Short mmCIF file of C-alpha atoms in Angstrom, two decimals:
data_model
loop_
_atom_site.label_atom_id
_atom_site.label_comp_id
_atom_site.label_asym_id
_atom_site.label_seq_id
_atom_site.Cartn_x
_atom_site.Cartn_y
_atom_site.Cartn_z
CA UNK A 1 1.51 127.47 75.53
CA UNK A 2 -1.89 127.14 75.52
CA UNK A 3 -2.14 129.24 78.80
CA UNK A 4 -0.95 129.61 82.36
CA UNK A 5 1.21 126.77 83.42
CA UNK A 6 -0.04 124.47 85.64
CA UNK A 7 2.13 124.15 88.46
CA UNK A 8 2.11 120.73 90.44
CA UNK A 9 5.98 120.32 91.42
CA UNK A 10 9.12 122.28 91.73
CA UNK A 11 12.46 120.62 91.18
CA UNK A 12 15.31 122.73 92.63
CA UNK A 13 18.88 121.87 91.96
CA UNK A 14 20.46 121.05 95.64
CA UNK A 15 24.15 122.43 94.37
CA UNK A 16 25.08 118.70 95.90
CA UNK A 17 26.40 115.93 93.46
CA UNK A 18 25.91 116.24 89.72
CA UNK A 19 22.13 114.97 89.53
CA UNK A 20 20.42 115.51 92.98
CA UNK A 21 17.42 117.93 93.05
CA UNK A 22 15.34 118.98 95.92
CA UNK A 23 11.07 118.05 94.70
CA UNK A 24 8.45 120.14 96.80
CA UNK A 25 4.84 118.27 95.50
CA UNK A 26 1.58 118.74 97.06
CA UNK A 27 3.75 119.58 100.60
CA UNK A 28 6.06 117.19 100.45
CA UNK A 29 9.77 117.30 100.25
CA UNK A 30 12.06 114.33 98.67
CA UNK A 31 15.03 114.12 97.26
CA UNK A 32 15.91 113.14 93.28
CA UNK A 33 19.22 111.32 92.30
CA UNK A 34 20.43 109.20 90.16
CA UNK A 35 22.41 106.07 90.99
CA UNK A 36 25.95 106.16 92.42
CA UNK A 37 26.62 103.62 89.51
CA UNK A 38 26.06 106.45 86.68
CA UNK A 39 27.98 109.54 88.87
CA UNK A 40 24.70 110.47 90.80
CA UNK A 41 24.91 110.00 94.80
CA UNK A 42 21.83 107.55 95.28
CA UNK A 43 20.38 109.82 97.53
CA UNK A 44 17.07 109.02 96.24
CA UNK A 45 15.08 107.70 93.82
CA UNK A 46 15.48 108.65 90.29
CA UNK A 47 12.54 110.43 88.20
CA UNK A 48 12.11 107.18 86.10
CA UNK A 49 11.43 105.74 89.53
CA UNK A 50 9.15 108.24 90.61
CA UNK A 51 6.93 107.97 87.00
CA UNK A 52 7.01 104.18 87.70
CA UNK A 53 6.02 105.03 91.39
CA UNK A 54 3.11 107.26 90.07
CA UNK A 55 1.92 104.40 87.85
CA UNK A 56 1.80 101.84 90.86
CA UNK A 57 0.29 104.35 93.14
CA UNK A 58 -2.67 105.43 90.46
CA UNK A 59 -3.25 101.28 89.83
CA UNK A 60 -3.83 100.81 93.21
CA UNK A 61 -5.78 103.81 93.98
CA UNK A 62 -8.02 102.29 90.56
CA UNK A 63 -8.62 99.23 91.57
CA UNK A 64 -9.47 100.12 95.15
CA UNK A 65 -12.20 102.28 93.97
CA UNK A 66 -13.42 100.24 91.64
CA UNK A 67 -13.28 97.08 94.30
CA UNK A 68 -15.50 99.51 96.29
CA UNK A 69 -17.94 100.64 93.69
CA UNK A 70 -19.05 96.85 92.89
CA UNK A 71 -18.83 95.85 96.61
CA UNK A 72 -16.46 92.99 95.55
CA UNK A 73 -14.16 91.87 98.77
CA UNK A 74 -11.26 92.71 97.75
CA UNK A 75 -8.79 93.10 101.45
CA UNK A 76 -5.67 94.11 99.80
CA UNK A 77 -4.03 95.81 96.53
CA UNK A 78 -0.28 96.32 95.97
CA UNK A 79 1.07 96.99 92.71
CA UNK A 80 4.89 96.98 92.04
CA UNK A 81 5.96 98.74 88.91
CA UNK A 82 9.32 99.79 87.02
CA UNK A 83 10.93 100.82 84.20
CA UNK A 84 13.36 100.07 81.47
CA UNK A 85 14.97 101.43 78.56
CA UNK A 86 15.14 98.99 75.50
CA UNK A 87 17.89 99.54 72.84
CA UNK A 88 16.64 99.15 69.32
CA UNK A 89 12.93 98.96 70.55
CA UNK A 90 10.68 101.77 69.72
CA UNK A 91 9.54 103.05 72.00
CA UNK A 92 12.42 102.52 73.98
CA UNK A 93 10.79 103.21 77.42
CA UNK A 94 8.95 99.99 78.83
CA UNK A 95 6.92 99.89 82.09
CA UNK A 96 6.16 96.87 83.80
CA UNK A 97 3.57 96.33 86.58
CA UNK A 98 2.61 92.65 88.91
CA UNK A 99 -0.59 93.60 90.36
CA UNK A 100 -0.96 91.40 94.03
CA UNK A 101 -4.60 91.39 94.58
CA UNK A 102 -6.07 90.04 98.05
CA UNK A 103 -9.73 88.64 98.56
CA UNK A 104 -12.36 85.90 98.08
CA UNK A 105 -12.15 87.08 93.72
CA UNK A 106 -13.69 84.50 91.27
CA UNK A 107 -11.91 84.49 87.93
CA UNK A 108 -13.98 86.93 86.10
CA UNK A 109 -13.47 89.38 88.64
CA UNK A 110 -9.60 89.11 88.59
CA UNK A 111 -9.70 89.66 84.88
CA UNK A 112 -11.88 92.56 84.98
CA UNK A 113 -9.65 94.29 87.64
CA UNK A 114 -6.96 93.63 85.17
CA UNK A 115 -8.97 95.31 82.68
CA UNK A 116 -9.65 98.23 84.25
CA UNK A 117 -5.75 98.70 85.69
CA UNK A 118 -5.31 99.79 82.17
CA UNK A 119 -8.04 103.13 82.56
CA UNK A 120 -5.69 104.11 85.47
CA UNK A 121 -5.11 107.82 84.45
CA UNK A 122 -1.14 107.47 84.40
CA UNK A 123 -1.21 104.23 82.52
CA UNK A 124 -3.66 105.96 79.91
CA UNK A 125 -0.89 108.95 80.20
CA UNK A 126 2.05 106.74 79.42
CA UNK A 127 0.61 104.95 76.70
CA UNK A 128 -1.69 107.32 75.23
CA UNK A 129 1.30 110.08 75.24
CA UNK A 130 1.65 113.64 76.45
CA UNK A 131 2.11 117.12 75.37
CA UNK A 132 4.89 119.18 77.35
CA UNK A 133 4.86 122.69 77.30
CA UNK A 134 8.33 124.86 78.09
CA UNK A 135 8.98 128.12 78.81
CA UNK A 136 11.86 129.77 79.98
CA UNK A 137 11.81 132.80 82.76
CA UNK A 138 14.49 134.41 84.86
CA UNK A 139 15.37 132.60 88.11
CA UNK A 140 13.05 133.65 90.56
CA UNK A 141 15.52 132.97 94.17
CA UNK A 142 18.56 131.15 94.32
CA UNK A 143 17.88 127.26 95.35
CA UNK A 144 18.56 125.97 98.86
CA UNK A 145 22.00 124.88 100.04
CA UNK A 146 21.82 121.19 100.05
CA UNK A 147 21.80 120.61 103.41
CA UNK A 148 18.51 122.65 104.05
CA UNK A 149 16.49 119.38 103.27
CA UNK A 150 17.97 117.47 105.96
CA UNK A 151 17.94 120.07 108.32
CA UNK A 152 13.67 120.87 107.50
CA UNK A 153 13.65 116.98 107.70
CA UNK A 154 15.50 117.18 111.54
CA UNK A 155 13.00 120.14 112.53
CA UNK A 156 9.56 118.25 111.48
CA UNK A 157 10.79 115.24 113.66
CA UNK A 158 11.54 117.64 116.54
CA UNK A 159 7.91 119.21 116.24
CA UNK A 160 6.01 116.33 115.20
#
């Protein structure tokens, strides 16, 4: 390992179903799962869907900041992203994006925004590769029961 772990997310097995995990990230809790068709409960996005959402969000943020810096009349940006695995092709993982930009832009501005989309840090990570360093440690505490997330949500709604 190159140093202390940078821990941005924590995923815990919920004990419910075959795949379901509870994730804590930036003060937000969510469930990740796999579809019923592959043995999951379909209780949340898959890890690849979450990764595609990171690409969509980062792309939208990058384009918004660039358009604001340029003073371009962009009134809305929507990025749709998805993931699929293609057997027999290297690399097998394909992420696709569709970017919809509202505003009175000329063709050159739209072309430039398409170029800028590829500068999004998540895009660069996906296309450039990344290292993953892993260490094994003793468990700190048992995972929460599967109902804890639902109870927390109900509590937050009552107080909010």
